[in-house]
mmCIF file of C-alpha atoms in Angstrom:
data_model
loop_
_atom_site.group_PDB
_atom_site.id
_atom_site.type_symbol
_atom_site.label_atom_id
_atom_site.label_comp_id
_atom_site.label_asym_id
_atom_site.label_seq_id
_atom_site.Cartn_x
_atom_site.Cartn_y
_atom_site.Cartn_z
ATOM 1 C CA UNK A 1 -24.188 114.610 87.483
ATOM 2 C CA UNK A 2 -27.619 115.258 86.667
ATOM 3 C CA UNK A 3 -29.757 114.810 90.045
ATOM 4 C CA UNK A 4 -33.587 115.345 90.533
ATOM 5 C CA UNK A 5 -35.054 116.030 94.052
ATOM 6 C CA UNK A 6 -38.878 115.166 93.924
ATOM 7 C CA UNK A 7 -41.396 116.381 96.485
ATOM 8 C CA UNK A 8 -45.148 116.817 96.053
ATOM 9 C CA UNK A 9 -45.421 119.570 98.127
ATOM 10 C CA UNK A 10 -42.907 122.299 99.387
ATOM 11 C CA UNK A 11 -43.383 124.331 102.227
ATOM 12 C CA UNK A 12 -40.783 126.468 103.894
ATOM 13 C CA UNK A 13 -40.966 125.255 107.234
ATOM 14 C CA UNK A 14 -40.187 121.755 108.718
ATOM 15 C CA UNK A 15 -37.254 119.575 109.198
ATOM 16 C CA UNK A 16 -37.913 117.703 105.993
ATOM 17 C CA UNK A 17 -38.349 120.513 103.827
ATOM 18 C CA UNK A 18 -35.079 122.212 105.367
ATOM 19 C CA UNK A 19 -33.217 119.014 104.068
ATOM 20 C CA UNK A 20 -34.506 119.295 100.843
ATOM 21 C CA UNK A 21 -33.587 122.804 100.606
ATOM 22 C CA UNK A 22 -30.020 122.291 101.945
ATOM 23 C CA UNK A 23 -29.299 119.241 99.966
ATOM 24 C CA UNK A 24 -30.226 121.091 96.649
ATOM 25 C CA UNK A 25 -27.791 123.898 97.497
ATOM 26 C CA UNK A 26 -25.220 121.336 98.889
ATOM 27 C CA UNK A 27 -25.307 119.490 95.441
ATOM 28 C CA UNK A 28 -25.335 122.790 93.607
ATOM 29 C CA UNK A 29 -22.059 123.777 95.566
ATOM 30 C CA UNK A 30 -20.415 120.388 94.553
ATOM 31 C CA UNK A 31 -20.773 121.101 90.955
ATOM 32 C CA UNK A 32 -23.946 119.165 89.780
ATOM 33 C CA UNK A 33 -26.894 119.951 87.726
ATOM 34 C CA UNK A 34 -29.839 119.890 90.070
ATOM 35 C CA UNK A 35 -33.453 120.100 88.961
ATOM 36 C CA UNK A 36 -36.676 120.198 91.250
ATOM 37 C CA UNK A 37 -39.690 118.257 90.724
ATOM 38 C CA UNK A 38 -42.711 119.233 92.541
ATOM 39 C CA UNK A 39 -46.628 119.911 92.297
ATOM 40 C CA UNK A 40 -46.762 122.984 94.360
ATOM 41 C CA UNK A 41 -43.715 124.998 95.671
ATOM 42 C CA UNK A 42 -44.718 127.519 98.460
ATOM 43 C CA UNK A 43 -41.439 129.216 98.841
ATOM 44 C CA UNK A 44 -39.034 131.534 97.043
ATOM 45 C CA UNK A 45 -37.399 129.600 94.110
ATOM 46 C CA UNK A 46 -33.717 128.625 95.065
ATOM 47 C CA UNK A 47 -31.069 130.018 92.842
ATOM 48 C CA UNK A 48 -29.094 128.189 90.289
ATOM 49 C CA UNK A 49 -31.553 125.207 90.531
ATOM 50 C CA UNK A 50 -34.121 124.564 87.666
ATOM 51 C CA UNK A 51 -37.723 124.255 89.085
ATOM 52 C CA UNK A 52 -40.007 121.903 87.102
ATOM 53 C CA UNK A 53 -43.629 122.061 87.852
ATOM 54 C CA UNK A 54 -45.420 118.611 87.597
ATOM 55 C CA UNK A 55 -49.001 118.836 87.326
ATOM 56 C CA UNK A 56 -51.080 116.114 88.384
ATOM 57 C CA UNK A 57 -54.693 114.710 88.872
ATOM 58 C CA UNK A 58 -56.066 111.933 90.924
ATOM 59 C CA UNK A 59 -58.448 110.628 93.490
ATOM 60 C CA UNK A 60 -57.333 111.497 96.934
ATOM 61 C CA UNK A 61 -54.075 112.018 98.062
ATOM 62 C CA UNK A 62 -52.369 108.979 97.478
ATOM 63 C CA UNK A 63 -54.047 108.843 94.202
ATOM 64 C CA UNK A 64 -52.174 111.978 93.236
ATOM 65 C CA UNK A 65 -49.075 110.745 94.634
ATOM 66 C CA UNK A 66 -49.347 107.808 92.545
ATOM 67 C CA UNK A 67 -49.702 109.996 89.622
ATOM 68 C CA UNK A 68 -46.914 112.370 90.550
ATOM 69 C CA UNK A 69 -44.478 109.369 90.633
ATOM 70 C CA UNK A 70 -45.327 108.115 87.386
ATOM 71 C CA UNK A 71 -44.876 111.629 85.753
ATOM 72 C CA UNK A 72 -41.532 111.986 87.715
ATOM 73 C CA UNK A 73 -40.277 108.765 86.498
ATOM 74 C CA UNK A 74 -41.217 109.561 83.032
ATOM 75 C CA UNK A 75 -39.426 113.237 83.062
ATOM 76 C CA UNK A 76 -36.272 111.579 84.621
ATOM 77 C CA UNK A 77 -36.169 108.836 81.854
ATOM 78 C CA UNK A 78 -36.695 111.646 78.934
ATOM 79 C CA UNK A 79 -34.133 114.033 80.514
ATOM 80 C CA UNK A 80 -31.456 111.813 81.402
ATOM 81 C CA UNK A 81 -31.263 112.137 85.203
ATOM 82 C CA UNK A 82 -28.631 110.342 86.784
ATOM 83 C CA UNK A 83 -30.158 109.976 90.260
ATOM 84 C CA UNK A 84 -33.541 110.496 91.644
ATOM 85 C CA UNK A 85 -33.856 111.607 95.165
ATOM 86 C CA UNK A 86 -37.600 111.095 96.326
ATOM 87 C CA UNK A 87 -38.893 113.136 99.593
ATOM 88 C CA UNK A 88 -42.260 111.825 98.789
ATOM 89 C CA UNK A 89 -43.216 108.465 98.504
ATOM 90 C CA UNK A 90 -42.189 107.415 94.854
ATOM 91 C CA UNK A 91 -41.560 103.848 93.685
ATOM 92 C CA UNK A 92 -38.522 103.632 91.666
ATOM 93 C CA UNK A 93 -36.517 106.499 92.990
ATOM 94 C CA UNK A 94 -32.865 105.697 93.645
ATOM 95 C CA UNK A 95 -32.962 107.187 97.353
ATOM 96 C CA UNK A 96 -36.108 107.964 99.641
ATOM 97 C CA UNK A 97 -35.761 110.210 102.411
ATOM 98 C CA UNK A 98 -38.148 108.989 105.243
ATOM 99 C CA UNK A 99 -39.351 111.991 106.617
ATOM 100 C CA UNK A 100 -42.299 110.710 107.403
ATOM 101 C CA UNK A 101 -43.676 107.622 109.095
ATOM 102 C CA UNK A 102 -44.966 104.039 107.474
ATOM 103 C CA UNK A 103 -48.687 104.389 107.117
ATOM 104 C CA UNK A 104 -50.227 104.889 110.582
ATOM 105 C CA UNK A 105 -47.682 103.358 112.473
ATOM 106 C CA UNK A 106 -48.798 105.010 115.537
ATOM 107 C CA UNK A 107 -52.062 103.860 116.644
ATOM 108 C CA UNK A 108 -54.457 103.966 113.614
ATOM 109 C CA UNK A 109 -57.907 104.795 114.066
ATOM 110 C CA UNK A 110 -60.040 101.954 113.173
ATOM 111 C CA UNK A 111 -62.352 103.784 110.732
ATOM 112 C CA UNK A 112 -59.236 104.360 108.404
ATOM 113 C CA UNK A 113 -59.476 100.662 107.446
ATOM 114 C CA UNK A 114 -62.737 101.334 105.506
ATOM 115 C CA UNK A 115 -60.818 103.865 103.395
ATOM 116 C CA UNK A 116 -59.711 103.238 99.980
ATOM 117 C CA UNK A 117 -57.027 105.687 100.448
ATOM 118 C CA UNK A 118 -55.781 103.787 103.170
ATOM 119 C CA UNK A 119 -55.315 100.681 101.009
ATOM 120 C CA UNK A 120 -53.868 102.742 98.268
ATOM 121 C CA UNK A 121 -51.268 103.987 100.661
ATOM 122 C CA UNK A 122 -50.610 100.286 101.958
ATOM 123 C CA UNK A 123 -49.981 99.333 98.481
ATOM 124 C CA UNK A 124 -47.521 101.904 97.477
ATOM 125 C CA UNK A 125 -45.712 101.602 101.034
ATOM 126 C CA UNK A 126 -45.315 97.806 100.279
ATOM 127 C CA UNK A 127 -43.929 98.660 96.620
ATOM 128 C CA UNK A 128 -41.376 100.956 98.154
ATOM 129 C CA UNK A 129 -40.088 98.837 101.095
ATOM 130 C CA UNK A 130 -40.518 95.316 99.940
ATOM 131 C CA UNK A 131 -37.239 92.937 99.486
ATOM 132 C CA UNK A 132 -37.539 93.088 95.789
ATOM 133 C CA UNK A 133 -37.475 97.071 95.658
ATOM 134 C CA UNK A 134 -34.216 98.830 94.891
ATOM 135 C CA UNK A 135 -34.598 102.283 96.433
ATOM 136 C CA UNK A 136 -32.011 103.322 99.090
ATOM 137 C CA UNK A 137 -33.984 104.412 102.190
ATOM 138 C CA UNK A 138 -32.530 107.357 104.201
ATOM 139 C CA UNK A 139 -33.998 106.808 107.831
ATOM 140 C CA UNK A 140 -34.052 109.389 110.431
ATOM 141 C CA UNK A 141 -34.114 107.362 113.859
ATOM 142 C CA UNK A 142 -33.721 103.836 114.646
ATOM 143 C CA UNK A 143 -37.304 103.089 115.314
ATOM 144 C CA UNK A 144 -37.813 103.635 111.431
ATOM 145 C CA UNK A 145 -35.317 101.016 110.625
ATOM 146 C CA UNK A 146 -36.559 98.546 113.290
ATOM 147 C CA UNK A 147 -40.020 98.747 112.046
ATOM 148 C CA UNK A 148 -39.514 98.362 108.266
ATOM 149 C CA UNK A 149 -37.303 95.220 108.800
ATOM 150 C CA UNK A 150 -40.487 93.830 111.100
ATOM 151 C CA UNK A 151 -42.729 94.978 108.716
ATOM 152 C CA UNK A 152 -41.501 94.407 105.282
ATOM 153 C CA UNK A 153 -38.450 92.421 105.742
ATOM 154 C CA UNK A 154 -36.376 95.660 103.966
ATOM 155 C CA UNK A 155 -33.031 94.428 103.444
ATOM 156 C CA UNK A 156 -30.693 96.083 105.949
ATOM 157 C CA UNK A 157 -28.248 96.943 102.924
ATOM 158 C CA UNK A 158 -30.994 99.365 101.831
ATOM 159 C CA UNK A 159 -31.387 101.307 105.111
ATOM 160 C CA UNK A 160 -29.010 103.619 106.207
ATOM 161 C CA UNK A 161 -29.676 105.587 109.553
ATOM 162 C CA UNK A 162 -28.681 109.325 108.952
ATOM 163 C CA UNK A 163 -26.850 111.265 111.637
ATOM 164 C CA UNK A 164 -29.024 113.640 113.941
ATOM 165 C CA UNK A 165 -29.424 116.784 111.896
ATOM 166 C CA UNK A 166 -29.926 120.653 112.549
ATOM 167 C CA UNK A 167 -29.884 123.381 110.494
ATOM 168 C CA UNK A 168 -26.531 125.320 110.539
ATOM 169 C CA UNK A 169 -28.366 128.669 111.391
ATOM 170 C CA UNK A 170 -29.281 126.730 114.819
ATOM 171 C CA UNK A 171 -25.590 127.291 115.962
ATOM 172 C CA UNK A 172 -24.035 127.326 119.566
ATOM 173 C CA UNK A 173 -23.282 130.826 120.381
ATOM 174 C CA UNK A 174 -20.387 131.987 122.347
ATOM 175 C CA UNK A 175 -20.843 132.545 125.824
ATOM 176 C CA UNK A 176 -20.820 136.611 125.444
ATOM 177 C CA UNK A 177 -23.206 136.005 122.447
ATOM 178 C CA UNK A 178 -25.730 134.001 124.826
ATOM 179 C CA UNK A 179 -25.648 136.516 127.591
ATOM 180 C CA UNK A 180 -26.399 139.254 124.907
ATOM 181 C CA UNK A 181 -29.390 137.027 123.337
ATOM 182 C CA UNK A 182 -30.660 136.426 126.940
ATOM 183 C CA UNK A 183 -30.604 140.201 127.920
ATOM 184 C CA UNK A 184 -32.024 141.200 124.835
ATOM 185 C CA UNK A 185 -34.989 138.810 125.245
ATOM 186 C CA UNK A 186 -35.569 139.700 128.755
ATOM 187 C CA UNK A 187 -35.412 143.514 128.220
ATOM 188 C CA UNK A 188 -37.776 143.342 124.960
ATOM 189 C CA UNK A 189 -40.464 141.562 126.986
ATOM 190 C CA UNK A 190 -39.649 143.007 130.451
ATOM 191 C CA UNK A 191 -38.827 139.425 131.804
ATOM 192 C CA UNK A 192 -37.227 139.285 135.097
ATOM 193 C CA UNK A 193 -33.755 137.754 135.678
ATOM 194 C CA UNK A 194 -34.897 135.493 138.340
ATOM 195 C CA UNK A 195 -37.794 134.135 135.699
ATOM 196 C CA UNK A 196 -37.012 131.092 133.846
ATOM 197 C CA UNK A 197 -37.672 131.258 130.132
ATOM 198 C CA UNK A 198 -39.499 128.463 129.017
ATOM 199 C CA UNK A 199 -39.402 128.354 125.182
ATOM 200 C CA UNK A 200 -42.142 126.578 122.551
ATOM 201 C CA UNK A 201 -41.208 127.378 119.270
ATOM 202 C CA UNK A 202 -42.720 126.051 115.721
ATOM 203 C CA UNK A 203 -45.984 126.000 113.527
ATOM 204 C CA UNK A 204 -49.612 124.888 114.831
ATOM 205 C CA UNK A 205 -49.801 125.919 118.709
ATOM 206 C CA UNK A 206 -52.078 123.191 119.494
ATOM 207 C CA UNK A 207 -50.298 120.419 117.821
ATOM 208 C CA UNK A 208 -47.071 121.686 119.465
ATOM 209 C CA UNK A 209 -48.804 121.459 122.870
ATOM 210 C CA UNK A 210 -49.031 124.997 124.005
ATOM 211 C CA UNK A 211 -52.069 124.681 125.567
ATOM 212 C CA UNK A 212 -50.616 121.665 127.577
ATOM 213 C CA UNK A 213 -47.759 124.213 128.960
ATOM 214 C CA UNK A 214 -50.160 127.086 129.736
ATOM 215 C CA UNK A 215 -52.654 124.474 131.669
ATOM 216 C CA UNK A 216 -49.604 123.366 133.735
ATOM 217 C CA UNK A 217 -48.762 126.632 134.857
ATOM 218 C CA UNK A 218 -52.139 127.268 136.220
ATOM 219 C CA UNK A 219 -51.746 124.362 138.562
ATOM 220 C CA UNK A 220 -48.674 126.020 140.159
ATOM 221 C CA UNK A 221 -48.430 127.676 143.327
ATOM 222 C CA UNK A 222 -48.411 131.681 142.811
ATOM 223 C CA UNK A 223 -44.758 131.646 144.172
ATOM 224 C CA UNK A 224 -43.596 128.838 141.603
ATOM 225 C CA UNK A 225 -45.695 130.714 139.170
ATOM 226 C CA UNK A 226 -43.951 133.734 139.358
ATOM 227 C CA UNK A 227 -40.695 131.943 138.496
ATOM 228 C CA UNK A 228 -41.783 131.342 134.671
ATOM 229 C CA UNK A 229 -42.258 132.922 131.537
ATOM 230 C CA UNK A 230 -43.860 130.793 128.676
ATOM 231 C CA UNK A 231 -42.135 132.281 125.502
ATOM 232 C CA UNK A 232 -44.079 131.249 122.573
ATOM 233 C CA UNK A 233 -42.826 131.901 118.638
ATOM 234 C CA UNK A 234 -43.918 130.457 115.600
ATOM 235 C CA UNK A 235 -47.295 130.499 113.262
ATOM 236 C CA UNK A 236 -50.687 129.297 115.153
ATOM 237 C CA UNK A 237 -53.781 130.686 116.650
ATOM 238 C CA UNK A 238 -52.576 133.552 119.063
ATOM 239 C CA UNK A 239 -56.090 134.318 120.069
ATOM 240 C CA UNK A 240 -57.055 130.801 121.109
ATOM 241 C CA UNK A 241 -53.851 130.451 123.451
ATOM 242 C CA UNK A 242 -54.377 133.983 124.447
ATOM 243 C CA UNK A 243 -58.072 133.152 125.568
ATOM 244 C CA UNK A 244 -56.615 129.937 127.118
ATOM 245 C CA UNK A 245 -54.088 131.846 129.325
ATOM 246 C CA UNK A 246 -56.617 134.317 130.355
ATOM 247 C CA UNK A 247 -59.068 131.277 131.370
ATOM 248 C CA UNK A 248 -56.474 129.917 133.756
ATOM 249 C CA UNK A 249 -55.183 133.416 135.014
ATOM 250 C CA UNK A 250 -51.979 132.980 133.763
ATOM 251 C CA UNK A 251 -51.816 135.706 130.765
ATOM 252 C CA UNK A 252 -49.143 137.503 132.459
ATOM 253 C CA UNK A 253 -46.518 134.547 132.192
ATOM 254 C CA UNK A 254 -46.949 134.141 128.333
ATOM 255 C CA UNK A 255 -45.297 136.117 125.779
ATOM 256 C CA UNK A 256 -45.750 135.796 122.194
ATOM 257 C CA UNK A 257 -42.468 136.802 120.623
ATOM 258 C CA UNK A 258 -41.415 137.650 117.086
ATOM 259 C CA UNK A 259 -38.701 139.247 115.227
ATOM 260 C CA UNK A 260 -36.074 137.074 116.908
ATOM 261 C CA UNK A 261 -33.683 134.440 115.187
ATOM 262 C CA UNK A 262 -34.388 130.665 116.251
ATOM 263 C CA UNK A 263 -30.901 130.469 117.515
ATOM 264 C CA UNK A 264 -31.181 133.391 119.722
ATOM 265 C CA UNK A 265 -34.358 132.316 120.988
ATOM 266 C CA UNK A 266 -32.911 128.662 121.674
ATOM 267 C CA UNK A 267 -30.026 130.237 123.201
ATOM 268 C CA UNK A 268 -31.454 132.657 125.555
ATOM 269 C CA UNK A 269 -34.143 130.304 126.891
ATOM 270 C CA UNK A 270 -33.598 128.156 130.177
ATOM 271 C CA UNK A 271 -35.483 125.325 128.829
ATOM 272 C CA UNK A 272 -37.278 124.462 125.688
ATOM 273 C CA UNK A 273 -40.601 122.531 125.931
ATOM 274 C CA UNK A 274 -41.748 120.190 122.946
ATOM 275 C CA UNK A 275 -45.189 118.517 123.669
ATOM 276 C CA UNK A 276 -46.200 117.590 120.452
ATOM 277 C CA UNK A 277 -49.193 115.625 119.878
ATOM 278 C CA UNK A 278 -48.326 114.056 116.662
ATOM 279 C CA UNK A 279 -44.908 114.783 115.356
ATOM 280 C CA UNK A 280 -42.827 112.026 115.965
ATOM 281 C CA UNK A 281 -39.537 113.267 114.421
ATOM 282 C CA UNK A 282 -39.699 116.729 115.511
ATOM 283 C CA UNK A 283 -36.339 118.096 115.662
ATOM 284 C CA UNK A 284 -36.607 120.967 117.627
ATOM 285 C CA UNK A 285 -35.203 119.283 120.733
ATOM 286 C CA UNK A 286 -31.790 118.471 118.601
ATOM 287 C CA UNK A 287 -31.630 122.281 117.587
ATOM 288 C CA UNK A 288 -32.161 123.592 121.507
ATOM 289 C CA UNK A 289 -29.386 120.873 122.497
ATOM 290 C CA UNK A 290 -27.088 122.359 119.807
ATOM 291 C CA UNK A 291 -27.618 125.570 121.301
ATOM 292 C CA UNK A 292 -26.765 124.379 124.692
ATOM 293 C CA UNK A 293 -30.188 124.503 126.130
ATOM 294 C CA UNK A 294 -32.011 121.623 127.846
ATOM 295 C CA UNK A 295 -35.404 120.453 126.774
ATOM 296 C CA UNK A 296 -38.368 118.724 128.061
ATOM 297 C CA UNK A 297 -40.024 116.395 125.444
ATOM 298 C CA UNK A 298 -42.450 113.430 125.310
ATOM 299 C CA UNK A 299 -41.908 109.977 124.717
ATOM 300 C CA UNK A 300 -43.545 110.258 121.613
ATOM 301 C CA UNK A 301 -40.641 111.635 119.906
ATOM 302 C CA UNK A 302 -38.215 109.410 118.551
ATOM 303 C CA UNK A 303 -35.210 111.526 119.462
ATOM 304 C CA UNK A 304 -36.145 111.190 123.075
ATOM 305 C CA UNK A 305 -33.204 108.683 123.707
ATOM 306 C CA UNK A 306 -30.486 110.880 122.624
ATOM 307 C CA UNK A 307 -32.063 113.749 123.981
ATOM 308 C CA UNK A 308 -32.198 112.321 127.454
ATOM 309 C CA UNK A 309 -28.593 111.927 127.371
ATOM 310 C CA UNK A 310 -27.892 115.439 126.525
ATOM 311 C CA UNK A 311 -29.833 117.360 129.112
ATOM 312 C CA UNK A 312 -32.999 116.421 128.073
ATOM 313 C CA UNK A 313 -36.345 115.534 130.404
ATOM 314 C CA UNK A 314 -38.522 112.693 128.719
ATOM 315 C CA UNK A 315 -42.262 112.832 129.869
ATOM 316 C CA UNK A 316 -43.860 109.386 129.464
ATOM 317 C CA UNK A 317 -46.711 108.791 126.702
ATOM 318 C CA UNK A 318 -49.546 108.831 127.073
ATOM 319 C CA UNK A 319 -48.930 112.603 128.009
ATOM 320 C CA UNK A 320 -50.125 113.304 131.631
ATOM 321 C CA UNK A 321 -50.585 116.979 132.970
ATOM 322 C CA UNK A 322 -49.240 116.040 136.135
ATOM 323 C CA UNK A 323 -45.956 114.844 134.805
ATOM 324 C CA UNK A 324 -45.480 118.139 133.224
ATOM 325 C CA UNK A 325 -46.329 119.896 136.363
ATOM 326 C CA UNK A 326 -44.079 118.034 138.372
ATOM 327 C CA UNK A 327 -41.229 119.074 136.262
ATOM 328 C CA UNK A 328 -42.472 122.656 136.620
ATOM 329 C CA UNK A 329 -42.295 122.165 140.446
ATOM 330 C CA UNK A 330 -38.752 120.621 140.172
ATOM 331 C CA UNK A 331 -37.433 123.514 138.019
ATOM 332 C CA UNK A 332 -38.923 126.124 140.562
ATOM 333 C CA UNK A 333 -37.859 124.244 143.750
ATOM 334 C CA UNK A 334 -34.423 122.503 142.945
ATOM 335 C CA UNK A 335 -31.876 125.194 142.050
ATOM 336 C CA UNK A 336 -29.324 122.642 141.418
ATOM 337 C CA UNK A 337 -31.877 120.471 138.870
ATOM 338 C CA UNK A 338 -31.902 123.283 136.098
ATOM 339 C CA UNK A 339 -28.201 123.791 136.071
ATOM 340 C CA UNK A 340 -27.441 119.988 136.071
ATOM 341 C CA UNK A 341 -29.648 119.811 132.786
ATOM 342 C CA UNK A 342 -27.873 123.163 131.253
ATOM 343 C CA UNK A 343 -24.451 121.481 131.949
ATOM 344 C CA UNK A 344 -25.489 118.279 130.160
ATOM 345 C CA UNK A 345 -26.634 120.245 127.086
ATOM 346 C CA UNK A 346 -23.483 122.253 126.962
ATOM 347 C CA UNK A 347 -21.214 119.081 127.247
ATOM 348 C CA UNK A 348 -22.684 117.892 123.782
ATOM 349 C CA UNK A 349 -20.429 118.730 120.846
ATOM 350 C CA UNK A 350 -22.820 120.451 118.585
ATOM 351 C CA UNK A 351 -20.545 119.753 115.506
ATOM 352 C CA UNK A 352 -21.936 116.234 115.426
ATOM 353 C CA UNK A 353 -25.581 117.755 114.514
ATOM 354 C CA UNK A 354 -24.541 119.425 111.496
ATOM 355 C CA UNK A 355 -23.587 116.930 108.704
ATOM 356 C CA UNK A 356 -26.741 115.349 107.703
ATOM 357 C CA UNK A 357 -27.135 116.977 104.302
ATOM 358 C CA UNK A 358 -23.421 116.289 103.386
ATOM 359 C CA UNK A 359 -23.680 112.384 104.249
ATOM 360 C CA UNK A 360 -26.732 112.311 101.674
ATOM 361 C CA UNK A 361 -24.814 114.053 98.954
ATOM 362 C CA UNK A 362 -21.783 111.697 99.541
ATOM 363 C CA UNK A 363 -24.136 108.798 98.905
ATOM 364 C CA UNK A 364 -25.357 110.393 95.898
ATOM 365 C CA UNK A 365 -22.255 110.849 94.596
ATOM 366 C CA UNK A 366 -21.400 107.350 95.079
ATOM 367 C CA UNK A 367 -23.511 106.048 92.538
ATOM 368 C CA UNK A 368 -21.039 107.250 89.895
ATOM 369 C CA UNK A 369 -17.956 105.645 91.575
#
């Protein structure tokens, strides 16, 4: 088959971009011809795959997206493409990967209703999800399926819940490898054995809630504070977080790590903190559990119910600093509590989390059967 994968802008980070990349490579391995259609590609080109730049102009983000979709459909018609898989909202695609939420599904600000862009987004959304449309929707959470059914009466036959997915590199290490990763991290940053490593990982430290964790540490007693190190890794404003930690006099508990693989960090940590302000489908909790490390996350994340059954602690929304501080007190004061969470995380079979891309590829191939 000749299969087109379309995305408006590709950045080499985030779960949606990772699945886009992995799906392209999976399809090539299966012997298909793959072409990538993108307005901007902010990463290395994928080998064995044709990359086509789609230049568009329009008014606002949605205007450009509508123009992008029109040019993508034209390309597919003119080049005998067998299947179009859209990772951006494109009307008429065979498949749409729902890597984002429908327009402002969570608490839209009233001023958005005054924006022409908002109504253009709503128009595109209705065309994509309406009962009359044909596009198959790949959903990432049960909440997405529920909302589309309630809001747009999208037929169940067009909705498929994908399995929870994590990258292959976020693999469960052997016990010996975990001990080595743990020892290496602690030696590198002079972390004492009795100190619990709280890990925060990803791009955008403010959005990820690093400031929330720093502030919570400042409310601990000196005795409990000495039991923690907050290890932060990723892209963000180091200077702002450093300044905040100094302001609260907890800078000695803060480590900015770099040059360590994601799986090694997740395996070496005692708990991963996922306190994002805006990311409803952040998959770091799933990666952490796959690596056998318990996670603390906010109820905003739509993977919360799954994570809670697998060594996760879910903090209620709206986020309250006291809830996080109470959790840290429990981790410091109750020796059995963190160990119980660890055992639950280790009990999950991580193989359940590695097959999302293969499922998508199977559905695409079924078009020709």
